[in-house]
Short mmCIF file of C-alpha atoms in Angstrom, two decimals:
data_model
loop_
_atom_site.label_atom_id
_atom_site.label_comp_id
_atom_site.label_asym_id
_atom_site.label_seq_id
_atom_site.Cartn_x
_atom_site.Cartn_y
_atom_site.Cartn_z
CA MET P 1 0.00 0.00 0.00
CA ARG P 2 1.28 3.46 -0.92
CA LYS P 3 2.62 5.42 2.05
CA MET P 4 0.69 8.67 2.63
CA LEU P 5 2.75 11.61 3.80
CA THR P 6 1.46 14.64 5.70
CA VAL P 7 1.58 18.27 4.63
CA LEU P 8 0.91 21.40 6.69
CA ILE P 9 -0.02 24.61 4.82
CA VAL P 10 0.98 27.89 6.50
CA ASP P 11 -0.04 31.28 5.07
CA ASP P 12 -1.72 34.32 6.61
CA ASP P 13 -3.93 34.69 3.51
CA MET P 14 -6.90 32.31 3.70
CA LEU P 15 -7.41 32.57 -0.07
CA VAL P 16 -3.84 31.39 -0.66
CA ARG P 17 -4.39 28.44 1.71
CA GLN P 18 -7.56 27.47 -0.14
CA THR P 19 -5.78 27.85 -3.48
CA LEU P 20 -2.96 25.56 -2.36
CA ARG P 21 -5.49 22.95 -1.22
CA ALA P 22 -7.23 23.01 -4.61
CA LEU P 23 -4.30 23.58 -6.97
CA VAL P 24 -3.21 19.93 -7.09
CA ASP P 25 -4.66 16.50 -6.24
CA TRP P 26 -2.85 15.93 -2.94
CA ASP P 27 -4.16 12.40 -2.55
CA LYS P 28 -2.83 11.48 -5.99
CA LEU P 29 0.56 12.93 -5.03
CA GLY P 30 0.60 10.76 -1.92
CA PHE P 31 -0.07 13.48 0.66
CA ALA P 32 -2.78 14.01 3.24
CA ILE P 33 -3.32 17.61 4.35
CA ALA P 34 -2.71 17.51 8.10
CA GLY P 35 -3.95 21.04 8.68
CA GLU P 36 -3.51 24.75 8.11
CA ALA P 37 -2.11 27.67 10.07
CA GLY P 38 -2.62 31.40 9.59
CA ASP P 39 0.64 32.56 11.15
CA GLY P 40 3.95 31.31 12.49
CA LEU P 41 2.77 30.82 16.09
CA GLU P 42 -0.12 28.59 15.00
CA ALA P 43 2.27 26.71 12.74
CA ILE P 44 4.69 25.96 15.59
CA GLU P 45 1.83 24.68 17.76
CA GLU P 46 0.78 22.28 15.00
CA ILE P 47 4.38 21.22 14.29
CA ASP P 48 5.12 20.57 17.96
CA LYS P 49 2.01 18.40 18.26
CA THR P 50 2.65 16.35 15.11
CA PRO P 51 5.61 17.22 12.88
CA PRO P 52 4.48 17.04 9.23
CA ASP P 53 6.55 15.40 6.52
CA LEU P 54 6.22 18.52 4.36
CA LEU P 55 5.69 22.14 5.36
CA ILE P 56 4.51 24.70 2.79
CA LEU P 57 5.47 27.96 4.41
CA ASP P 58 4.80 31.61 3.61
CA MET P 59 7.66 33.96 4.53
CA SER P 60 5.97 37.26 5.41
CA MET P 61 3.35 36.81 8.16
CA PRO P 62 2.19 38.64 11.30
CA GLN P 63 2.96 37.34 14.80
CA MET P 64 5.90 35.26 13.61
CA ASP P 65 7.36 35.10 10.11
CA GLY P 66 8.41 32.02 8.19
CA LEU P 67 12.09 32.39 9.04
CA GLU P 68 11.37 31.96 12.77
CA VAL P 69 9.37 28.83 11.99
CA ILE P 70 12.32 27.39 10.03
CA ARG P 71 14.69 28.23 12.89
CA HIS P 72 12.34 26.45 15.32
CA ILE P 73 12.29 23.35 13.12
CA ARG P 74 16.08 23.32 12.80
CA GLN P 75 16.58 23.82 16.54
CA LYS P 76 14.32 20.83 17.26
CA GLY P 77 16.20 18.72 14.72
CA LEU P 78 13.05 17.74 12.83
CA ASP P 79 13.24 16.04 9.42
CA THR P 80 10.36 18.08 8.01
CA ARG P 81 10.96 19.14 4.41
CA ILE P 82 10.29 22.84 3.81
CA LEU P 83 8.86 24.43 0.68
CA VAL P 84 9.10 28.22 0.94
CA LEU P 85 6.57 30.57 -0.68
CA SER P 86 7.66 34.14 -1.34
CA CYS P 87 6.61 37.24 -3.23
CA HIS P 88 8.68 38.80 -6.03
CA ASP P 89 10.04 41.56 -3.77
CA ASP P 90 10.85 39.33 -0.79
CA PHE P 91 14.10 37.82 -2.15
CA HIS P 92 15.90 38.69 1.12
CA TYR P 93 13.54 36.23 2.86
CA VAL P 94 14.41 33.58 0.30
CA LYS P 95 18.15 34.08 0.84
CA GLU P 96 17.77 33.74 4.61
CA ALA P 97 15.50 30.71 4.19
CA MET P 98 18.06 28.97 1.95
CA ARG P 99 20.75 29.80 4.49
CA LEU P 100 18.59 28.05 7.10
CA ARG P 101 18.44 25.01 4.79
CA ALA P 102 14.96 25.32 3.35
CA ASP P 103 14.61 22.64 0.68
CA GLU P 104 12.83 24.41 -2.18
CA TYR P 105 11.18 27.74 -2.90
CA LEU P 106 8.39 28.89 -5.24
CA LEU P 107 7.31 32.42 -6.14
CA LYS P 108 3.63 33.11 -5.52
CA HIS P 109 3.09 35.26 -8.58
CA ILE P 110 4.14 32.47 -10.96
CA LEU P 111 2.70 29.55 -8.97
CA SER P 112 1.15 26.94 -11.26
CA PRO P 113 -0.32 23.44 -10.80
CA GLU P 114 2.54 21.97 -12.85
CA GLY P 115 5.24 23.80 -10.90
CA LEU P 116 3.76 22.91 -7.51
CA GLU P 117 3.21 19.26 -8.48
CA GLU P 118 6.75 18.87 -9.82
CA THR P 119 8.28 20.40 -6.69
CA VAL P 120 6.09 18.39 -4.29
CA LEU P 121 6.90 15.10 -6.08
CA LYS P 122 10.59 15.94 -5.92
CA LEU P 123 10.30 16.55 -2.17
CA ARG P 124 8.25 13.35 -1.73
CA GLU P 125 11.05 11.34 -3.31
CA GLN P 126 13.53 12.96 -0.93
CA ILE P 127 11.33 12.25 2.10
CA LEU P 128 10.88 8.60 1.14
CA ALA P 129 14.56 8.17 0.37
CA ASP P 130 15.53 9.60 3.75
CA ALA P 131 12.98 7.41 5.51
CA LYS P 132 14.62 4.26 4.14
CA LEU P 133 18.00 5.05 5.59
CA LYS P 134 19.34 5.29 9.09
CA VAL P 135 20.93 8.53 10.22
CA ASP P 136 24.49 7.27 9.76
CA GLU P 137 23.65 5.88 6.32
CA ILE P 138 22.22 9.26 5.28
CA ALA P 139 25.43 10.98 6.32
CA VAL P 140 27.55 8.48 4.40
CA GLN P 141 25.38 8.82 1.29
CA ARG P 142 25.51 12.61 1.33
CA ARG P 143 29.28 12.60 1.77
CA SER P 144 29.56 10.17 -1.10
CA ARG P 145 27.39 12.32 -3.38
CA GLU P 146 29.33 15.43 -2.49
CA GLY P 147 32.57 13.57 -3.03
CA MET P 148 31.44 12.45 -6.48
CA ARG P 149 30.34 15.98 -7.29
CA LEU P 150 33.71 17.35 -6.24
CA LEU P 151 35.60 14.70 -8.23
CA ARG P 152 33.50 15.44 -11.31
CA ASN P 153 33.99 19.19 -10.84
CA GLU P 154 37.74 18.68 -10.45
CA LEU P 155 37.89 16.58 -13.63
CA LEU P 156 35.86 19.07 -15.68
CA ALA P 157 37.90 21.98 -14.34
CA LYS P 158 41.10 20.21 -15.36
CA ILE P 159 39.76 19.67 -18.89
CA LEU P 160 38.69 23.31 -19.15
CA ARG P 161 41.91 24.79 -17.83
CA GLY P 162 44.01 22.46 -19.99
CA PRO P 163 46.18 21.33 -21.48
CA VAL P 164 45.56 17.67 -20.62
CA PHE P 165 46.60 14.29 -22.02
CA PHE P 166 43.24 12.59 -22.48
CA THR P 167 44.80 9.14 -22.50
CA GLU P 168 45.69 9.77 -18.86
CA ILE P 169 42.18 10.72 -17.76
CA GLU P 170 39.95 8.39 -19.80
CA GLU P 171 39.33 6.16 -16.78
CA LYS P 172 38.31 9.15 -14.68
CA ILE P 173 35.92 10.28 -17.41
CA LYS P 174 34.30 6.82 -17.41
CA ALA P 175 34.02 6.90 -13.61
CA TYR P 176 32.88 10.47 -12.93
CA ALA P 177 31.57 11.85 -16.23
CA PRO P 178 30.54 9.02 -18.60
CA ASP P 179 27.89 11.28 -20.14
CA LEU P 180 30.58 13.47 -21.72
CA ALA P 181 31.56 10.98 -24.39
CA GLN P 182 28.63 11.35 -26.81
CA ALA P 183 27.69 15.02 -26.32
CA LYS P 184 28.69 18.37 -27.77
CA PHE P 185 28.90 21.41 -25.53
CA ALA P 186 28.92 25.17 -25.78
CA VAL P 187 30.70 27.04 -23.00
CA ALA P 188 30.10 30.23 -21.04
CA HIS P 189 32.44 31.87 -18.57
CA ILE P 190 30.52 33.34 -15.62
CA ARG P 191 32.07 35.82 -13.23
CA ILE P 192 30.34 37.03 -10.06
CA ARG P 193 30.82 40.78 -9.72
CA ASN P 194 32.12 42.06 -6.37
CA PHE P 195 32.47 38.44 -5.31
CA GLN P 196 33.54 39.07 -1.70
CA GLU P 197 30.50 41.28 -1.07
CA ALA P 198 28.23 38.69 -2.68
CA VAL P 199 29.65 35.97 -0.43
CA LYS P 200 29.06 38.06 2.70
CA SER P 201 25.33 38.15 1.97
CA PHE P 202 25.25 34.35 2.34
CA GLU P 203 27.39 33.98 5.47
CA PRO P 204 28.14 31.61 7.09
CA ASP P 205 29.40 29.17 4.47
CA GLY P 206 28.96 31.96 1.93
CA GLU P 207 30.91 30.47 -0.98
CA ASP P 208 29.22 27.07 -0.71
CA ILE P 209 25.74 28.59 -0.52
CA LEU P 210 26.43 30.96 -3.41
CA ARG P 211 27.62 28.04 -5.54
CA MET P 212 24.52 26.05 -4.56
CA VAL P 213 22.18 28.94 -5.40
CA LEU P 214 23.82 29.53 -8.79
CA GLY P 215 23.84 25.79 -9.47
CA ASN P 216 20.12 25.50 -8.65
CA ILE P 217 19.28 28.39 -10.96
CA VAL P 218 21.36 26.86 -13.77
CA GLU P 219 19.55 23.55 -13.28
CA GLU P 220 16.10 25.16 -13.25
CA VAL P 221 16.74 27.38 -16.27
CA GLY P 222 18.50 24.63 -18.20
CA LYS P 223 15.76 22.03 -17.84
CA ASP P 224 13.39 24.26 -19.83
CA SER P 225 15.84 24.67 -22.72
CA PHE P 226 19.21 22.92 -22.73
CA PRO P 227 20.77 20.66 -20.08
CA ALA P 228 23.43 22.79 -18.39
CA GLU P 229 26.07 22.11 -15.75
CA LEU P 230 28.02 24.52 -13.57
CA VAL P 231 31.74 23.96 -13.00
CA GLN P 232 33.47 25.93 -10.26
CA LEU P 233 36.94 27.20 -11.16
CA GLU P 234 38.59 30.14 -9.41
CA GLN P 235 36.97 32.21 -6.66
CA GLY P 236 33.87 33.79 -8.12
CA GLU P 237 34.47 32.25 -11.56
CA PHE P 238 32.47 29.42 -13.09
CA ALA P 239 32.15 27.65 -16.41
CA LEU P 240 28.75 26.78 -17.79
CA LEU P 241 28.68 23.65 -19.96
CA VAL P 242 25.58 23.46 -22.15
CA ARG P 243 24.64 20.44 -24.27
CA MET P 244 23.85 21.64 -27.76
CA ALA P 245 22.00 20.04 -30.65
CA ALA P 246 22.60 22.95 -33.04
CA THR P 247 26.09 23.52 -34.40
CA SER P 248 25.79 26.73 -36.46
CA ARG P 249 27.59 29.65 -34.82
CA ALA P 250 24.60 31.98 -35.13
CA ARG P 251 22.25 29.50 -33.44
CA VAL P 252 24.74 28.59 -30.70
CA LYS P 253 25.30 32.29 -29.95
CA THR P 254 21.57 33.04 -29.84
CA ASP P 255 20.76 30.08 -27.60
CA MET P 256 23.67 30.71 -25.23
CA GLU P 257 22.87 34.40 -24.88
CA ALA P 258 19.23 33.62 -24.09
CA LEU P 259 20.23 31.05 -21.47
CA THR P 260 22.79 33.23 -19.69
CA LYS P 261 20.45 36.23 -19.71
CA ARG P 262 17.85 34.17 -17.86
CA ILE P 263 20.44 33.05 -15.32
CA GLU P 264 21.66 36.62 -14.80
CA TYR P 265 18.08 37.87 -14.43
CA ALA P 266 17.29 35.28 -11.76
CA MET P 267 20.48 35.97 -9.79
CA HIS P 268 19.88 39.71 -9.87
CA THR P 269 16.12 39.66 -9.28
CA PHE P 270 15.94 37.11 -6.50
CA PHE P 271 19.35 37.46 -4.82
CA ASN P 272 20.56 40.94 -5.83
CA ILE P 273 23.79 39.48 -7.23
CA ARG P 274 25.27 40.80 -10.46
CA MET P 275 27.32 38.69 -12.83
CA ASN P 276 29.10 38.93 -16.18
CA ALA P 277 29.11 36.19 -18.80
CA VAL P 278 30.95 35.48 -22.04
CA VAL P 279 29.35 32.87 -24.29
CA SER P 280 30.99 30.75 -26.96
CA THR P 281 29.68 30.84 -30.51
CA ASP P 282 30.68 27.27 -31.28
CA CYS P 283 30.49 23.90 -29.56
CA ALA P 284 32.75 20.88 -29.28
CA THR P 285 33.14 17.46 -27.71
CA TYR P 286 34.86 17.31 -24.36
CA ARG P 287 38.26 17.15 -26.08
CA GLY P 288 37.76 20.65 -27.50
CA LEU P 289 36.26 22.31 -24.43
CA GLY P 290 39.56 23.59 -23.07
CA GLU P 291 40.33 25.61 -26.17
CA ILE P 292 36.85 27.17 -26.24
CA TYR P 293 36.87 27.94 -22.51
CA ARG P 294 40.28 29.61 -22.54
CA ARG P 295 39.10 31.78 -25.43
CA VAL P 296 35.89 32.96 -23.73
CA ARG P 297 37.74 33.55 -20.46
CA GLN P 298 40.23 35.73 -22.31
CA THR P 299 37.34 37.72 -23.80
CA GLY P 300 35.96 38.07 -20.28
CA LYS P 301 38.93 40.26 -19.35
CA HIS P 302 37.19 43.06 -21.24
CA PHE P 303 34.70 43.31 -18.37
CA PHE P 304 37.46 45.05 -16.43
CA TYR P 305 36.97 47.92 -18.89
CA GLU P 306 33.43 47.37 -20.26
CA ASP P 307 30.29 48.20 -18.28
CA ALA P 308 28.40 45.27 -19.80
CA VAL P 309 26.64 42.11 -18.61
CA LEU P 310 27.06 39.83 -21.61
CA LEU P 311 29.70 39.42 -24.32
CA ALA P 312 30.15 36.83 -27.05
CA ASP P 313 33.39 35.15 -28.05
CA GLY P 314 34.96 37.13 -30.89
CA GLN P 315 32.87 40.23 -30.21
CA LEU P 316 35.97 42.18 -29.15
CA ALA P 317 39.62 41.89 -30.11
CA PRO P 318 41.65 39.77 -27.66
CA ILE P 319 43.41 41.67 -24.89
CA GLY P 320 47.08 41.55 -25.76
CA GLU P 321 50.42 42.22 -24.15
CA THR P 322 50.10 46.01 -23.75
CA ALA P 323 53.28 47.59 -22.41
CA LEU P 324 52.69 49.54 -19.19
CA PRO P 325 54.78 52.60 -18.26
CA GLN P 326 57.95 51.85 -16.33
CA ALA P 327 56.98 52.37 -12.70
CA PRO P 328 60.34 53.89 -11.59
CA ALA P 329 60.27 56.61 -14.27
CA LEU P 330 56.65 57.48 -13.57
CA LEU P 331 57.29 57.41 -9.84
CA ASP P 332 60.02 60.02 -10.27
CA ARG P 333 57.54 62.32 -12.04
CA VAL P 334 54.93 61.69 -9.36
CA LYS P 335 57.46 62.47 -6.62
CA SER P 336 58.39 65.69 -8.39
CA GLN P 337 54.75 66.75 -8.67
CA LEU P 338 54.24 65.94 -5.00
CA GLU P 339 57.28 67.96 -3.90
CA GLU P 340 56.50 70.99 -6.07
CA ASN P 341 52.73 71.23 -6.20
CA GLY P 342 51.29 68.81 -3.66
CA PHE P 343 48.76 66.02 -3.93
CA GLU P 344 46.26 67.68 -6.27
CA ASP P 345 48.67 68.03 -9.21
CA MET P 346 50.14 64.61 -8.53
CA LEU P 347 46.64 63.09 -8.75
CA GLU P 348 46.00 64.89 -12.04
CA GLU P 349 49.23 63.43 -13.44
CA MET P 350 48.20 59.93 -12.36
CA GLN P 351 44.63 60.31 -13.60
CA GLU P 352 45.83 61.18 -17.09
CA THR P 353 48.31 58.29 -17.02
CA HIS P 354 45.55 55.94 -15.86
CA ARG P 355 43.23 57.07 -18.66
CA ARG P 356 45.88 56.34 -21.30
CA MET P 357 46.64 52.93 -19.81
CA ALA P 358 42.94 51.98 -19.50
CA ASP P 359 42.31 53.02 -23.11
CA ALA P 360 45.08 50.61 -24.20
CA ARG P 361 43.41 47.76 -22.21
CA PRO P 362 46.35 45.92 -20.70
CA ASP P 363 45.82 42.53 -19.11
CA PRO P 364 43.83 43.24 -15.89
CA ASP P 365 46.17 41.15 -13.72
CA ALA P 366 49.20 43.04 -15.02
CA PHE P 367 47.37 46.35 -14.55
CA MET P 368 46.54 45.51 -10.92
CA ASP P 369 50.11 44.35 -10.24
CA TRP P 370 51.40 47.60 -11.71
CA TYR P 371 49.24 49.65 -9.34
CA ALA P 372 50.15 47.46 -6.37
CA GLU P 373 53.84 48.18 -7.00
CA MET P 374 53.15 51.89 -7.54
CA ASN P 375 51.21 52.10 -4.26
CA ARG P 376 53.94 50.24 -2.39
CA SER P 377 56.66 52.53 -3.74
CA LEU P 378 54.74 55.73 -3.07
CA LEU P 379 53.85 54.67 0.49
CA ASN P 380 57.48 53.89 1.24
CA TYR P 381 58.66 57.16 -0.31
CA VAL P 382 56.21 59.37 1.59
CA ALA P 383 56.95 57.55 4.85
CA TYR P 384 60.69 58.08 4.38
CA ARG P 385 60.46 61.64 3.02
CA PHE P 386 58.15 62.99 5.72
CA LYS P 387 59.32 60.75 8.59
CA LEU P 388 55.94 59.09 9.02
CA ARG P 389 55.27 55.79 10.74
CA LEU P 390 52.85 53.82 8.61
CA ASP P 391 50.91 50.91 10.03
CA GLN P 392 51.97 47.76 8.12
CA ASP P 393 48.42 46.44 7.92
CA LYS P 394 47.30 49.73 6.41
CA LYS P 395 50.10 49.57 3.84
CA ASP P 396 49.15 46.00 2.97
CA ASP P 397 45.49 47.03 2.55
CA PHE P 398 46.41 49.61 -0.08
CA VAL P 399 48.80 47.30 -1.90
CA GLU P 400 46.68 44.15 -1.89
CA GLY P 401 43.47 46.14 -2.34
CA CYS P 402 44.59 46.89 -5.89
CA ARG P 403 44.55 43.19 -6.69
CA LYS P 404 40.90 42.92 -5.62
CA ALA P 405 39.56 45.66 -7.90
CA ASP P 406 36.48 44.63 -9.88
CA ASN P 407 37.18 47.05 -12.72
CA GLU P 408 39.59 49.77 -13.80
CA LYS P 409 37.55 52.51 -12.09
CA GLU P 410 37.81 50.71 -8.75
CA LEU P 411 41.53 50.29 -9.38
CA PHE P 412 42.06 54.04 -9.65
CA GLN P 413 39.77 54.61 -6.64
CA CYS P 414 42.11 52.39 -4.63
CA PHE P 415 45.01 54.65 -5.63
CA LYS P 416 42.99 57.76 -4.77
CA GLY P 417 42.10 56.26 -1.40
CA MET P 418 45.78 55.75 -0.65
CA VAL P 419 46.56 59.35 -1.66
CA ALA P 420 43.77 60.64 0.59
CA PHE P 421 45.21 58.58 3.44
CA LEU P 422 48.70 60.02 2.90
CA GLU P 423 47.30 63.52 2.59
CA SER P 424 45.50 63.19 5.90
CA LEU P 425 48.67 61.86 7.52
CA LEU P 426 50.73 64.77 6.24
CA ALA P 427 48.08 67.16 7.46
CA SER P 428 48.99 65.96 10.94
CA ASP P 429 52.26 67.89 10.57
CA SER P 430 50.23 70.89 11.71
CA TYR P 431 50.45 69.32 15.16
CA LYS P 432 54.25 69.33 15.33
CA ASP P 433 54.24 72.36 17.68
CA VAL P 434 51.87 70.77 20.19
CA GLU P 435 53.88 70.67 23.40
CA ASN P 436 52.64 67.41 24.91
CA ARG P 437 53.92 64.32 23.08
CA HIS P 438 50.87 62.18 23.88
CA ILE P 439 48.41 64.80 22.62
CA ARG P 440 50.54 65.40 19.53
CA GLU P 441 50.46 61.70 18.69
CA ALA P 442 46.75 61.45 19.54
CA LEU P 443 45.90 64.31 17.16
CA ARG P 444 47.91 62.68 14.40
CA TYR P 445 46.25 59.33 14.99
CA ILE P 446 42.78 60.91 14.84
CA GLN P 447 43.68 62.68 11.60
CA ALA P 448 44.79 59.38 10.05
CA HIS P 449 41.93 57.20 11.35
CA PHE P 450 38.90 59.52 11.67
CA MET P 451 36.99 57.45 9.07
CA GLU P 452 37.16 54.36 11.31
CA ASP P 453 35.20 53.40 14.43
CA LEU P 454 37.29 55.66 16.68
CA SER P 455 37.03 55.91 20.45
CA LEU P 456 39.07 57.38 23.30
CA SER P 457 40.01 53.88 24.45
CA THR P 458 41.23 52.99 20.93
CA VAL P 459 43.58 56.00 20.85
CA ALA P 460 44.69 55.45 24.45
CA GLU P 461 45.53 51.84 23.66
CA HIS P 462 47.51 52.96 20.60
CA LEU P 463 49.52 55.40 22.78
CA HIS P 464 49.84 52.91 25.68
CA VAL P 465 48.33 55.36 28.19
CA ASN P 466 45.35 55.31 30.54
CA GLY P 467 42.08 56.47 28.95
CA ALA P 468 41.10 58.79 31.82
CA TYR P 469 44.58 60.34 31.78
CA LEU P 470 44.40 60.93 28.03
CA SER P 471 40.93 62.47 28.38
CA HIS P 472 42.25 64.92 30.99
CA LEU P 473 45.28 65.83 28.85
CA PHE P 474 43.14 66.25 25.75
CA LYS P 475 40.87 68.80 27.41
CA GLU P 476 43.83 70.64 28.95
CA PHE P 477 45.85 71.03 25.73
CA THR P 478 43.11 71.39 23.10
CA GLY P 479 40.28 73.03 25.00
CA GLN P 480 37.94 70.34 23.63
CA ASN P 481 36.87 66.94 24.80
CA PHE P 482 37.87 63.96 22.66
CA VAL P 483 34.44 63.31 21.14
CA ASP P 484 33.93 66.93 20.06
CA HIS P 485 37.37 67.06 18.43
CA VAL P 486 36.79 63.85 16.46
CA LYS P 487 33.40 65.14 15.35
CA GLU P 488 34.97 68.43 14.21
CA VAL P 489 37.65 66.60 12.19
CA ARG P 490 35.01 64.44 10.53
CA ILE P 491 32.72 67.35 9.65
CA LYS P 492 35.64 69.36 8.20
CA LYS P 493 36.53 66.39 6.02
CA ALA P 494 32.85 66.06 5.04
CA CYS P 495 32.90 69.69 3.88
CA GLU P 496 35.92 68.88 1.70
CA HIS P 497 34.07 65.97 0.12
CA LEU P 498 31.00 68.12 -0.53
CA ASP P 499 33.17 70.88 -2.01
CA HIS P 500 35.35 68.76 -4.24
CA SER P 501 33.50 65.55 -5.14
CA ASP P 502 30.21 64.27 -6.52
CA MET P 503 29.67 61.91 -3.59
CA LYS P 504 26.12 61.44 -2.34
CA ILE P 505 25.47 62.82 1.13
CA LYS P 506 24.86 59.37 2.65
CA ASP P 507 28.19 58.22 1.17
CA VAL P 508 29.97 61.28 2.59
CA GLY P 509 28.76 60.38 6.07
CA GLU P 510 30.06 56.83 5.70
CA ALA P 511 33.38 58.08 4.27
CA VAL P 512 34.08 60.27 7.32
CA GLY P 513 33.08 57.69 9.93
CA ILE P 514 29.46 58.75 10.62
CA PRO P 515 27.34 56.10 8.83
CA ASN P 516 24.09 57.07 10.60
CA ARG P 517 22.57 59.57 8.16
CA LYS P 518 20.32 61.30 10.70
CA TYR P 519 23.17 61.73 13.21
CA PHE P 520 25.50 62.94 10.45
CA SER P 521 23.03 65.63 9.32
CA LYS P 522 22.42 66.74 12.91
CA SER P 523 26.16 66.96 13.71
CA PHE P 524 26.89 68.75 10.43
CA LYS P 525 24.22 71.39 11.00
CA LYS P 526 25.35 71.98 14.58
CA LEU P 527 28.95 72.70 13.53
CA VAL P 528 28.45 74.30 10.10
CA GLY P 529 25.16 76.11 10.67
CA MET P 530 23.36 74.46 7.78
CA SER P 531 22.40 70.97 6.65
CA PRO P 532 24.66 68.95 4.29
CA GLN P 533 22.04 69.41 1.55
CA GLU P 534 22.09 73.20 2.02
CA TYR P 535 25.89 73.23 2.11
CA LYS P 536 26.18 71.21 -1.09
CA GLY P 537 23.59 73.43 -2.78
CA ARG P 538 25.60 76.49 -1.76
CA ALA P 539 28.77 74.93 -3.16
CA LEU P 540 27.07 74.30 -6.52
CA LYS P 541 25.93 77.91 -6.97
#
């Protein structure tokens, strides 16, 4: 006799609950509806009485939302499978639900009998499969599946990176990827933009969850058109292998562009993650995949200079070996500008140099290395020339930060950030006549770190003195308390930003260490006599 499973429907909208009851034949799918709940609290009461096999759960509800229900289920260690329902604009709920190990999700506005039935049957199979195994057997099976997935990914990545001797890996292909032998594939190179920020939105286990989310989207999109598989390569970089029936370049290009656009749309719409993709215009058996992939990856380097989402192989000329200016010669000119005219003229010199280099489109890695070396040299020079002590971690941030730039504009912003840091340090020379050594060093430290989360105890710890003692000295020698002085430094720097940049007011507040917009506006008006908006408007007249 067929085993009947139980399902609990939870949604604060009675019409939605009734629709879910009627949308599919639950009995035919092997489920008995155990009950309904109109909010999270009612749901927990029902779950605690009799845990259902399947929970269909709305995210946004009064009393207690769906996320709290999922947390309750996870804390109790229940095996209930969870199908999340969400609205189009609630993707942040979906992300959190997936982080809490929800099993599937459906969007209400595109809910259909076919989609619900397919998802429920998939979950039924998972429930029955789990029921047949003991806990230790489940763990072994999952580790085995993940191990096979990793071995397959490793094999495909090796083929794509190339070169490989196929005679040496034929046995591995038979073991981990036997389906490769008879198929032809087109290839896309996918790159997650601002990868580190994207990962943070999925913490903990950010990289794994991001890969899983992208993989699920690829699977869902691909099943409606072409079977597709995601292969993880470097951090934030993936290859998309797509089985193709057509072989004409025009058709391959059209199909691949349509597929990757759908993937990009889903990632951006539901998870607020942007990506770039380069698609191949031809396809090959697994023996030719490496050549195609290396070509599309090379084309992908143009994204460092192009504000685009999608490119096709051959659309732009390959990025070549562009010669970059010799750093020592340019550094001498930069030093000269700095000595004679200060930071403003030096920045103009570098901005023009950067524009010429970016127009020539050198290899992005070489471009970032060039800037890293330039930053290192300039930091060392300024420290030596002006007898400054630079924090090594700060130096490393400016050098290594260049190698994390997402595009050429961010690369130059990294250089500008370093220049602003040096400029603020040199501004501390105005404190050289301050009689007390501790206060002199404290003022310099504030000038260099005002944009950070700065406190009296932080500065006291840096100077190796007692906080109360430093507070007393500060008032005695400056006539201000510590907090008022830091606020004054920050607001003065905010005025500079408003005078000389196009930064938005909320970004100015964050840049000077006052991220709370309301508090920033209040502090600004108190010291300047007008709001930041009024000040910026005055500056534009």
